[in-house]
Amino acid sequence: MNDAPHVPVMLDEVLAYLEPAAARPGAVAVDATLGAGGHSEALLTAHPGLTVVGVDRDPNALDLASKRLAGFGDRFVPARAVYDEIPEVLRAGGFKALDAVLFDLGVSSMQLDQRERGFAYSQDAPLDMRMNPDDALTAATVVNTYAPGDLVRILRTYGEEKFATRVVSAIVDARSKAPITSTGVLADLVKDAIPQAGKRTGGNPAKRTFQALRIEVNGELETWERALPAALDAMNPGGRVVVLSYHSLEDRITKQELAKRAKSNSPAGLPVDLPGTEPTFRLLTKKAQQPTQTELDRNPRSAPARLRAAERIAPSTRAGGAS
């Protein structure tokens, strides 16, 4: 999977959806998952009056992206934080609200390609998976110390692994003999635990277990449930949000939150919405948008991506529906 590193996913679509908000004079955008800085670079290049606040919990990503974007001067503002801390980041930077926000969720190509980070099941490395290397919890801790029932729940919920019980039984048996400390050992355990019929589709059989562990280690879903509402609340009227999700659990949270805000809360049957019950957002995507075949050919890692976008409605023009 090293044939397409660091390529911004669905870049044309991201730019198109954010353009009306990002092009406004003095606009402020938040790249809430900065990574290697590809999306931010494209936004800053396309909109000379835009300031981008780049948020990432990974100091390595912040350092590399800051060097990449140094030529934009103070139009790029790096911030080491988790993306549910956007309101605090805005206040610290002296920004009252934001006009555009991009969330490109999950693990970045840069992190996958750094073998020592322990995200990839295809390379043997220490079993780590921390997006913030200063955090205490690692995948090795989860695998070696969590109760079997908790491991089964994590694999079923976060990895949607049908054979979670078999995988966990293999893990518990192996760790009783010696701690499981490498990605290679864990990947082999998972592969051996899954029956042959379960290996015929879906790619590497360890993929779902590794996804589940990564989500648990980094608290991704709980963070996302806080982050999206916080960002939407911080947006100016006419502001736009784009979310790139890579598995169904992230996308479900996104879909439900955006749909809730695009719906009137007035009692049914009223000719107009009661004050304070109007929709506050307009959906720009009726359903999740997927990468084109051209994108897939250029960047195979974009295959799981699902894009949703919405626009905050000005109070005087609020109306429901998608376009």
mmCIF file of C-alpha atoms in Angstrom:
data_model
loop_
_atom_site.group_PDB
_atom_site.id
_atom_site.type_symbol
_atom_site.label_atom_id
_atom_site.label_comp_id
_atom_site.label_asym_id
_atom_site.label_seq_id
_atom_site.Cartn_x
_atom_site.Cartn_y
_atom_site.Cartn_z
ATOM 1 C CA MET A 1 0.000 0.000 0.000
ATOM 2 C CA ASN A 2 2.915 2.330 -0.556
ATOM 3 C CA ASP A 3 2.040 3.136 -4.149
ATOM 4 C CA ALA A 4 0.021 6.242 -3.325
ATOM 5 C CA PRO A 5 1.300 7.912 -0.180
ATOM 6 C CA HIS A 6 0.216 11.326 1.020
ATOM 7 C CA VAL A 7 -2.285 11.979 -1.812
ATOM 8 C CA PRO A 8 -5.161 14.164 -0.547
ATOM 9 C CA VAL A 9 -8.375 12.166 -0.807
ATOM 10 C CA MET A 10 -11.180 13.528 -3.041
ATOM 11 C CA LEU A 11 -9.352 16.843 -3.308
ATOM 12 C CA ASP A 12 -11.414 18.239 -6.201
ATOM 13 C CA GLU A 13 -14.663 17.526 -4.379
ATOM 14 C CA VAL A 14 -13.387 19.012 -1.118
ATOM 15 C CA LEU A 15 -12.325 22.218 -2.871
ATOM 16 C CA ALA A 16 -15.626 22.507 -4.737
ATOM 17 C CA TYR A 17 -17.801 22.102 -1.654
ATOM 18 C CA LEU A 18 -15.755 24.487 0.493
ATOM 19 C CA GLU A 19 -15.165 27.124 -2.227
ATOM 20 C CA PRO A 20 -18.173 29.430 -1.564
ATOM 21 C CA ALA A 21 -17.221 29.732 2.121
ATOM 22 C CA ALA A 22 -13.441 29.680 1.763
ATOM 23 C CA ALA A 23 -13.497 32.415 -0.907
ATOM 24 C CA ARG A 24 -15.130 34.994 1.357
ATOM 25 C CA PRO A 25 -12.899 37.929 2.335
ATOM 26 C CA GLY A 26 -11.080 37.191 5.589
ATOM 27 C CA ALA A 27 -12.430 33.635 5.738
ATOM 28 C CA VAL A 28 -11.123 31.230 8.367
ATOM 29 C CA ALA A 29 -11.001 27.495 7.710
ATOM 30 C CA VAL A 30 -10.068 24.657 10.027
ATOM 31 C CA ASP A 31 -8.337 21.596 8.654
ATOM 32 C CA ALA A 32 -9.259 19.496 11.659
ATOM 33 C CA THR A 33 -7.136 16.509 10.653
ATOM 34 C CA LEU A 34 -4.072 18.167 9.147
ATOM 35 C CA GLY A 35 -1.945 15.110 8.409
ATOM 36 C CA ALA A 36 0.607 15.857 5.700
ATOM 37 C CA GLY A 37 -1.123 19.160 4.857
ATOM 38 C CA GLY A 38 -2.222 18.360 1.304
ATOM 39 C CA HIS A 39 -5.780 19.620 1.639
ATOM 40 C CA SER A 40 -4.604 22.753 3.477
ATOM 41 C CA GLU A 41 -2.040 23.518 0.799
ATOM 42 C CA ALA A 42 -4.679 23.310 -1.919
ATOM 43 C CA LEU A 43 -7.109 25.524 0.011
ATOM 44 C CA LEU A 44 -4.476 28.173 0.749
ATOM 45 C CA THR A 45 -3.351 28.177 -2.881
ATOM 46 C CA ALA A 46 -6.898 28.474 -4.239
ATOM 47 C CA HIS A 47 -7.969 31.268 -1.855
ATOM 48 C CA PRO A 48 -5.362 34.022 -1.254
ATOM 49 C CA GLY A 49 -7.489 35.673 1.442
ATOM 50 C CA LEU A 50 -8.011 32.493 3.463
ATOM 51 C CA THR A 51 -6.474 31.626 6.823
ATOM 52 C CA VAL A 52 -6.254 27.917 7.635
ATOM 53 C CA VAL A 53 -5.944 26.630 11.181
ATOM 54 C CA GLY A 54 -4.350 23.184 10.952
ATOM 55 C CA VAL A 55 -5.211 20.856 13.837
ATOM 56 C CA ASP A 56 -3.515 17.548 14.590
ATOM 57 C CA ARG A 57 -2.713 15.557 17.732
ATOM 58 C CA ASP A 58 0.411 14.107 16.111
ATOM 59 C CA PRO A 59 3.463 16.364 16.624
ATOM 60 C CA ASN A 60 5.268 14.694 13.719
ATOM 61 C CA ALA A 61 2.417 15.570 11.360
ATOM 62 C CA LEU A 62 2.317 19.155 12.620
ATOM 63 C CA ASP A 63 6.048 19.566 12.119
ATOM 64 C CA LEU A 64 6.058 18.174 8.589
ATOM 65 C CA ALA A 65 2.941 20.072 7.495
ATOM 66 C CA SER A 66 4.219 23.318 9.018
ATOM 67 C CA LYS A 67 7.406 23.036 6.969
ATOM 68 C CA ARG A 68 5.374 22.278 3.846
ATOM 69 C CA LEU A 69 3.116 25.289 4.400
ATOM 70 C CA ALA A 70 5.736 27.755 5.675
ATOM 71 C CA GLY A 71 5.527 29.752 2.454
ATOM 72 C CA PHE A 72 1.998 30.851 3.302
ATOM 73 C CA GLY A 73 3.246 32.777 6.332
ATOM 74 C CA ASP A 74 0.692 33.655 8.978
ATOM 75 C CA ARG A 75 -2.162 32.447 6.763
ATOM 76 C CA PHE A 76 -1.402 28.996 8.165
ATOM 77 C CA VAL A 77 -1.788 28.535 11.914
ATOM 78 C CA PRO A 78 -0.734 25.136 13.326
ATOM 79 C CA ALA A 79 -2.370 23.858 16.496
ATOM 80 C CA ARG A 80 -1.559 20.668 18.369
ATOM 81 C CA ALA A 81 -4.925 19.434 19.598
ATOM 82 C CA VAL A 82 -7.552 16.765 19.124
ATOM 83 C CA TYR A 83 -10.336 17.810 16.783
ATOM 84 C CA ASP A 84 -12.992 17.920 19.487
ATOM 85 C CA GLU A 85 -11.045 20.892 20.886
ATOM 86 C CA ILE A 86 -11.798 23.181 17.916
ATOM 87 C CA PRO A 87 -13.635 25.828 20.008
ATOM 88 C CA GLU A 88 -10.630 26.113 22.334
ATOM 89 C CA VAL A 89 -8.233 26.270 19.367
ATOM 90 C CA LEU A 90 -10.255 29.087 17.801
ATOM 91 C CA ARG A 91 -10.309 31.061 21.037
ATOM 92 C CA ALA A 92 -6.571 30.612 21.531
ATOM 93 C CA GLY A 93 -5.953 31.932 18.021
ATOM 94 C CA GLY A 94 -8.252 34.916 18.459
ATOM 95 C CA PHE A 95 -10.815 33.648 15.933
ATOM 96 C CA LYS A 96 -14.485 34.227 16.769
ATOM 97 C CA ALA A 97 -15.946 31.700 14.333
ATOM 98 C CA LEU A 98 -15.039 29.646 11.301
ATOM 99 C CA ASP A 99 -16.232 29.686 7.708
ATOM 100 C CA ALA A 100 -15.109 26.256 6.518
ATOM 101 C CA VAL A 101 -14.052 23.049 8.202
ATOM 102 C CA LEU A 102 -12.688 19.797 6.823
ATOM 103 C CA PHE A 103 -12.534 16.501 8.686
ATOM 104 C CA ASP A 104 -10.509 13.752 6.973
ATOM 105 C CA LEU A 105 -11.016 11.033 9.561
ATOM 106 C CA GLY A 106 -9.030 7.925 10.433
ATOM 107 C CA VAL A 107 -5.335 7.181 10.155
ATOM 108 C CA SER A 108 -3.301 9.189 7.652
ATOM 109 C CA SER A 109 -1.202 7.742 4.862
ATOM 110 C CA MET A 110 1.819 9.312 6.529
ATOM 111 C CA GLN A 111 1.141 7.398 9.752
ATOM 112 C CA LEU A 112 0.559 4.142 7.870
ATOM 113 C CA ASP A 113 3.858 4.557 6.071
ATOM 114 C CA GLN A 114 5.821 5.084 9.294
ATOM 115 C CA ARG A 115 6.446 1.445 10.168
ATOM 116 C CA GLU A 116 7.459 2.201 13.733
ATOM 117 C CA ARG A 117 4.026 3.680 14.513
ATOM 118 C CA GLY A 118 2.507 0.185 14.388
ATOM 119 C CA PHE A 119 -0.639 1.015 12.397
ATOM 120 C CA ALA A 120 -0.028 -1.298 9.441
ATOM 121 C CA TYR A 121 -0.701 -5.029 9.535
ATOM 122 C CA SER A 122 1.475 -5.498 6.438
ATOM 123 C CA GLN A 123 4.723 -4.484 8.208
ATOM 124 C CA ASP A 124 6.164 -5.935 11.401
ATOM 125 C CA ALA A 125 6.602 -3.249 14.047
ATOM 126 C CA PRO A 126 5.949 -2.569 17.746
ATOM 127 C CA LEU A 127 2.220 -2.835 18.495
ATOM 128 C CA ASP A 128 1.563 0.864 19.139
ATOM 129 C CA MET A 129 -1.114 2.678 17.035
ATOM 130 C CA ARG A 130 -1.077 5.950 18.987
ATOM 131 C CA MET A 131 -1.860 9.024 16.923
ATOM 132 C CA ASN A 132 -0.433 11.095 19.762
ATOM 133 C CA PRO A 133 2.803 9.392 20.843
ATOM 134 C CA ASP A 134 2.523 11.060 24.257
ATOM 135 C CA ASP A 135 -0.675 9.156 25.110
ATOM 136 C CA ALA A 136 -0.304 6.289 27.565
ATOM 137 C CA LEU A 137 -2.570 3.665 25.997
ATOM 138 C CA THR A 138 -1.072 1.523 23.228
ATOM 139 C CA ALA A 139 -2.478 -1.330 21.179
ATOM 140 C CA ALA A 140 -0.122 -3.686 23.026
ATOM 141 C CA THR A 141 -1.733 -2.664 26.317
ATOM 142 C CA VAL A 142 -5.204 -3.313 24.917
ATOM 143 C CA VAL A 143 -4.283 -6.688 23.459
ATOM 144 C CA ASN A 144 -2.398 -7.935 26.519
ATOM 145 C CA THR A 145 -4.455 -6.553 29.424
ATOM 146 C CA TYR A 146 -8.095 -6.118 28.374
ATOM 147 C CA ALA A 147 -10.562 -8.746 29.542
ATOM 148 C CA PRO A 148 -11.672 -11.172 26.810
ATOM 149 C CA GLY A 149 -15.224 -9.822 26.865
ATOM 150 C CA ASP A 150 -14.007 -6.284 26.316
ATOM 151 C CA LEU A 151 -11.805 -7.390 23.422
ATOM 152 C CA VAL A 152 -14.739 -9.169 21.793
ATOM 153 C CA ARG A 153 -16.885 -6.034 22.157
ATOM 154 C CA ILE A 154 -14.195 -3.838 20.643
ATOM 155 C CA LEU A 155 -13.623 -6.118 17.660
ATOM 156 C CA ARG A 156 -17.344 -6.536 17.004
ATOM 157 C CA THR A 157 -18.272 -2.881 17.470
ATOM 158 C CA TYR A 158 -15.294 -1.026 16.033
ATOM 159 C CA GLY A 159 -14.074 -3.611 13.535
ATOM 160 C CA GLU A 160 -17.393 -5.266 12.648
ATOM 161 C CA GLU A 161 -15.460 -8.534 12.907
ATOM 162 C CA LYS A 162 -17.779 -11.542 12.553
ATOM 163 C CA PHE A 163 -15.179 -13.881 14.014
ATOM 164 C CA ALA A 164 -14.362 -11.730 17.038
ATOM 165 C CA THR A 165 -14.759 -14.586 19.519
ATOM 166 C CA ARG A 166 -12.344 -16.797 17.594
ATOM 167 C CA VAL A 167 -9.814 -14.009 17.212
ATOM 168 C CA VAL A 168 -9.964 -13.133 20.907
ATOM 169 C CA SER A 169 -9.600 -16.774 21.920
ATOM 170 C CA ALA A 170 -6.407 -16.946 19.877
ATOM 171 C CA ILE A 171 -5.140 -13.710 21.438
ATOM 172 C CA VAL A 172 -5.877 -14.863 24.995
ATOM 173 C CA ASP A 173 -4.187 -18.213 24.393
ATOM 174 C CA ALA A 174 -1.095 -16.583 22.896
ATOM 175 C CA ARG A 175 -0.737 -13.875 25.540
ATOM 176 C CA SER A 176 -0.911 -16.499 28.304
ATOM 177 C CA LYS A 177 2.418 -17.808 26.975
ATOM 178 C CA ALA A 178 4.126 -14.493 26.141
ATOM 179 C CA PRO A 179 3.072 -10.845 25.655
ATOM 180 C CA ILE A 180 1.993 -9.934 22.117
ATOM 181 C CA THR A 181 4.162 -6.951 21.256
ATOM 182 C CA SER A 182 4.437 -6.829 17.458
ATOM 183 C CA THR A 183 2.050 -6.163 14.589
ATOM 184 C CA GLY A 184 3.395 -9.165 12.698
ATOM 185 C CA VAL A 185 2.609 -11.604 15.505
ATOM 186 C CA LEU A 186 -0.887 -10.198 15.941
ATOM 187 C CA ALA A 187 -1.617 -10.229 12.192
ATOM 188 C CA ASP A 188 -0.583 -13.882 11.991
ATOM 189 C CA LEU A 189 -2.748 -14.760 15.011
ATOM 190 C CA VAL A 190 -5.786 -13.149 13.405
ATOM 191 C CA LYS A 191 -5.118 -14.798 10.042
ATOM 192 C CA ASP A 192 -4.874 -18.237 11.642
ATOM 193 C CA ALA A 193 -7.991 -17.694 13.775
ATOM 194 C CA ILE A 194 -10.326 -16.779 10.920
ATOM 195 C CA PRO A 195 -11.757 -19.741 8.957
ATOM 196 C CA GLN A 196 -10.771 -20.093 5.308
ATOM 197 C CA ALA A 197 -14.210 -19.042 4.094
ATOM 198 C CA GLY A 198 -13.823 -15.740 5.922
ATOM 199 C CA LYS A 199 -10.589 -14.959 4.086
ATOM 200 C CA ARG A 200 -11.965 -15.101 0.553
ATOM 201 C CA THR A 201 -13.185 -11.503 0.468
ATOM 202 C CA GLY A 202 -12.463 -8.227 2.237
ATOM 203 C CA GLY A 203 -8.696 -8.042 1.852
ATOM 204 C CA ASN A 204 -6.239 -8.822 4.625
ATOM 205 C CA PRO A 205 -8.041 -10.747 7.412
ATOM 206 C CA ALA A 206 -6.255 -8.631 10.056
ATOM 207 C CA LYS A 207 -7.679 -5.369 8.693
ATOM 208 C CA ARG A 208 -10.791 -5.309 10.876
ATOM 209 C CA THR A 209 -8.945 -6.189 14.089
ATOM 210 C CA PHE A 210 -6.318 -3.511 13.471
ATOM 211 C CA GLN A 211 -9.019 -0.932 12.738
ATOM 212 C CA ALA A 212 -10.835 -1.811 15.956
ATOM 213 C CA LEU A 213 -7.693 -1.553 18.073
ATOM 214 C CA ARG A 214 -6.728 1.783 16.499
ATOM 215 C CA ILE A 215 -10.163 3.225 17.224
ATOM 216 C CA GLU A 216 -9.997 2.045 20.841
ATOM 217 C CA VAL A 217 -6.452 3.308 21.429
ATOM 218 C CA ASN A 218 -7.253 6.777 20.085
ATOM 219 C CA GLY A 219 -10.851 7.079 21.313
ATOM 220 C CA GLU A 220 -11.860 7.971 17.774
ATOM 221 C CA LEU A 221 -15.621 7.462 17.845
ATOM 222 C CA GLU A 222 -16.204 9.126 21.205
ATOM 223 C CA THR A 223 -14.075 12.048 20.039
ATOM 224 C CA TRP A 224 -15.971 12.281 16.750
ATOM 225 C CA GLU A 225 -19.334 12.352 18.546
ATOM 226 C CA ARG A 226 -18.116 15.494 20.358
ATOM 227 C CA ALA A 227 -16.100 17.044 17.554
ATOM 228 C CA LEU A 228 -18.688 17.379 14.804
ATOM 229 C CA PRO A 229 -21.328 19.185 16.927
ATOM 230 C CA ALA A 230 -18.650 21.476 18.373
ATOM 231 C CA ALA A 231 -17.430 22.453 14.908
ATOM 232 C CA LEU A 232 -20.938 22.989 13.541
ATOM 233 C CA ASP A 233 -21.800 25.239 16.484
ATOM 234 C CA ALA A 234 -18.704 27.356 15.788
ATOM 235 C CA MET A 235 -19.589 28.089 12.142
ATOM 236 C CA ASN A 236 -20.659 31.401 10.652
ATOM 237 C CA PRO A 237 -23.868 31.527 8.565
ATOM 238 C CA GLY A 238 -22.957 30.389 5.075
ATOM 239 C CA GLY A 239 -20.105 28.324 6.487
ATOM 240 C CA ARG A 240 -19.508 24.881 5.030
ATOM 241 C CA VAL A 241 -18.369 21.550 6.459
ATOM 242 C CA VAL A 242 -16.937 18.574 4.590
ATOM 243 C CA VAL A 243 -16.419 15.187 6.250
ATOM 244 C CA LEU A 244 -14.448 12.304 4.783
ATOM 245 C CA SER A 245 -15.203 9.052 6.625
ATOM 246 C CA TYR A 246 -13.584 5.677 6.090
ATOM 247 C CA HIS A 247 -15.853 3.233 7.867
ATOM 248 C CA SER A 248 -19.562 2.894 8.508
ATOM 249 C CA LEU A 249 -19.469 3.878 12.191
ATOM 250 C CA GLU A 250 -17.915 7.292 11.471
ATOM 251 C CA ASP A 251 -20.241 7.856 8.536
ATOM 252 C CA ARG A 252 -23.323 6.942 10.569
ATOM 253 C CA ILE A 253 -22.469 9.535 13.233
ATOM 254 C CA THR A 254 -21.883 12.145 10.518
ATOM 255 C CA LYS A 255 -25.109 11.343 8.670
ATOM 256 C CA GLN A 256 -27.234 11.472 11.817
ATOM 257 C CA GLU A 257 -25.776 14.746 13.125
ATOM 258 C CA LEU A 258 -26.090 16.567 9.801
ATOM 259 C CA ALA A 259 -29.613 15.212 9.197
ATOM 260 C CA LYS A 260 -30.700 16.348 12.661
ATOM 261 C CA ARG A 261 -29.547 19.881 11.976
ATOM 262 C CA ALA A 262 -31.125 19.971 8.512
ATOM 263 C CA LYS A 263 -34.553 19.100 9.932
ATOM 264 C CA SER A 264 -37.223 21.376 11.385
ATOM 265 C CA ASN A 265 -38.182 20.783 15.005
ATOM 266 C CA SER A 266 -41.595 22.432 14.651
ATOM 267 C CA PRO A 267 -44.712 20.317 15.260
ATOM 268 C CA ALA A 268 -45.957 18.649 12.081
ATOM 269 C CA GLY A 269 -48.639 20.423 10.095
ATOM 270 C CA LEU A 270 -47.689 24.022 10.833
ATOM 271 C CA PRO A 271 -47.512 26.279 7.744
ATOM 272 C CA VAL A 272 -44.211 27.810 8.924
ATOM 273 C CA ASP A 273 -41.509 26.818 11.373
ATOM 274 C CA LEU A 274 -41.805 28.213 14.870
ATOM 275 C CA PRO A 275 -38.980 30.582 15.866
ATOM 276 C CA GLY A 276 -35.986 28.616 17.067
ATOM 277 C CA THR A 277 -37.114 25.352 15.464
ATOM 278 C CA GLU A 278 -35.943 25.991 11.906
ATOM 279 C CA PRO A 279 -33.243 23.865 10.284
ATOM 280 C CA THR A 280 -29.805 25.321 10.916
ATOM 281 C CA PHE A 281 -27.975 23.491 8.122
ATOM 282 C CA ARG A 282 -28.651 22.581 4.502
ATOM 283 C CA LEU A 283 -27.378 19.250 3.200
ATOM 284 C CA LEU A 284 -25.148 19.586 0.138
ATOM 285 C CA THR A 285 -24.906 15.813 -0.384
ATOM 286 C CA LYS A 286 -28.124 13.783 -0.496
ATOM 287 C CA LYS A 287 -26.107 10.643 0.210
ATOM 288 C CA ALA A 288 -22.460 9.948 0.864
ATOM 289 C CA GLN A 289 -20.330 10.678 -2.196
ATOM 290 C CA GLN A 290 -17.695 8.113 -3.169
ATOM 291 C CA PRO A 291 -14.393 8.461 -5.047
ATOM 292 C CA THR A 292 -14.512 8.338 -8.829
ATOM 293 C CA GLN A 293 -12.751 5.596 -10.749
ATOM 294 C CA THR A 294 -10.147 8.156 -11.773
ATOM 295 C CA GLU A 295 -9.493 8.856 -8.097
ATOM 296 C CA LEU A 296 -9.274 5.145 -7.298
ATOM 297 C CA ASP A 297 -6.775 4.598 -10.089
ATOM 298 C CA ARG A 298 -4.662 7.494 -8.838
ATOM 299 C CA ASN A 299 -5.004 6.769 -5.118
ATOM 300 C CA PRO A 300 -6.173 3.244 -4.175
ATOM 301 C CA ARG A 301 -6.235 4.219 -0.497
ATOM 302 C CA SER A 302 -9.250 6.438 -1.180
ATOM 303 C CA ALA A 303 -11.495 3.410 -1.826
ATOM 304 C CA PRO A 304 -13.329 3.398 1.550
ATOM 305 C CA ALA A 305 -13.868 7.185 1.578
ATOM 306 C CA ARG A 306 -17.377 8.585 1.938
ATOM 307 C CA LEU A 307 -17.868 12.348 1.666
ATOM 308 C CA ARG A 308 -20.721 14.364 3.193
ATOM 309 C CA ALA A 309 -21.087 18.141 3.112
ATOM 310 C CA ALA A 310 -23.456 20.741 4.550
ATOM 311 C CA GLU A 311 -23.873 24.520 4.789
ATOM 312 C CA ARG A 312 -24.968 26.588 7.756
ATOM 313 C CA ILE A 313 -28.106 28.532 6.915
ATOM 314 C CA ALA A 314 -28.397 32.249 7.620
ATOM 315 C CA PRO A 315 -31.314 32.867 10.029
ATOM 316 C CA SER A 316 -33.259 34.948 7.494
ATOM 317 C CA THR A 317 -33.157 32.284 4.777
ATOM 318 C CA ARG A 318 -33.521 29.050 6.706
ATOM 319 C CA ALA A 319 -35.259 26.296 4.806
ATOM 320 C CA GLY A 320 -34.992 22.521 4.832
ATOM 321 C CA GLY A 321 -33.977 20.087 2.136
ATOM 322 C CA ALA A 322 -30.937 18.992 0.193
ATOM 323 C CA SER A 323 -29.643 20.269 -3.069
#
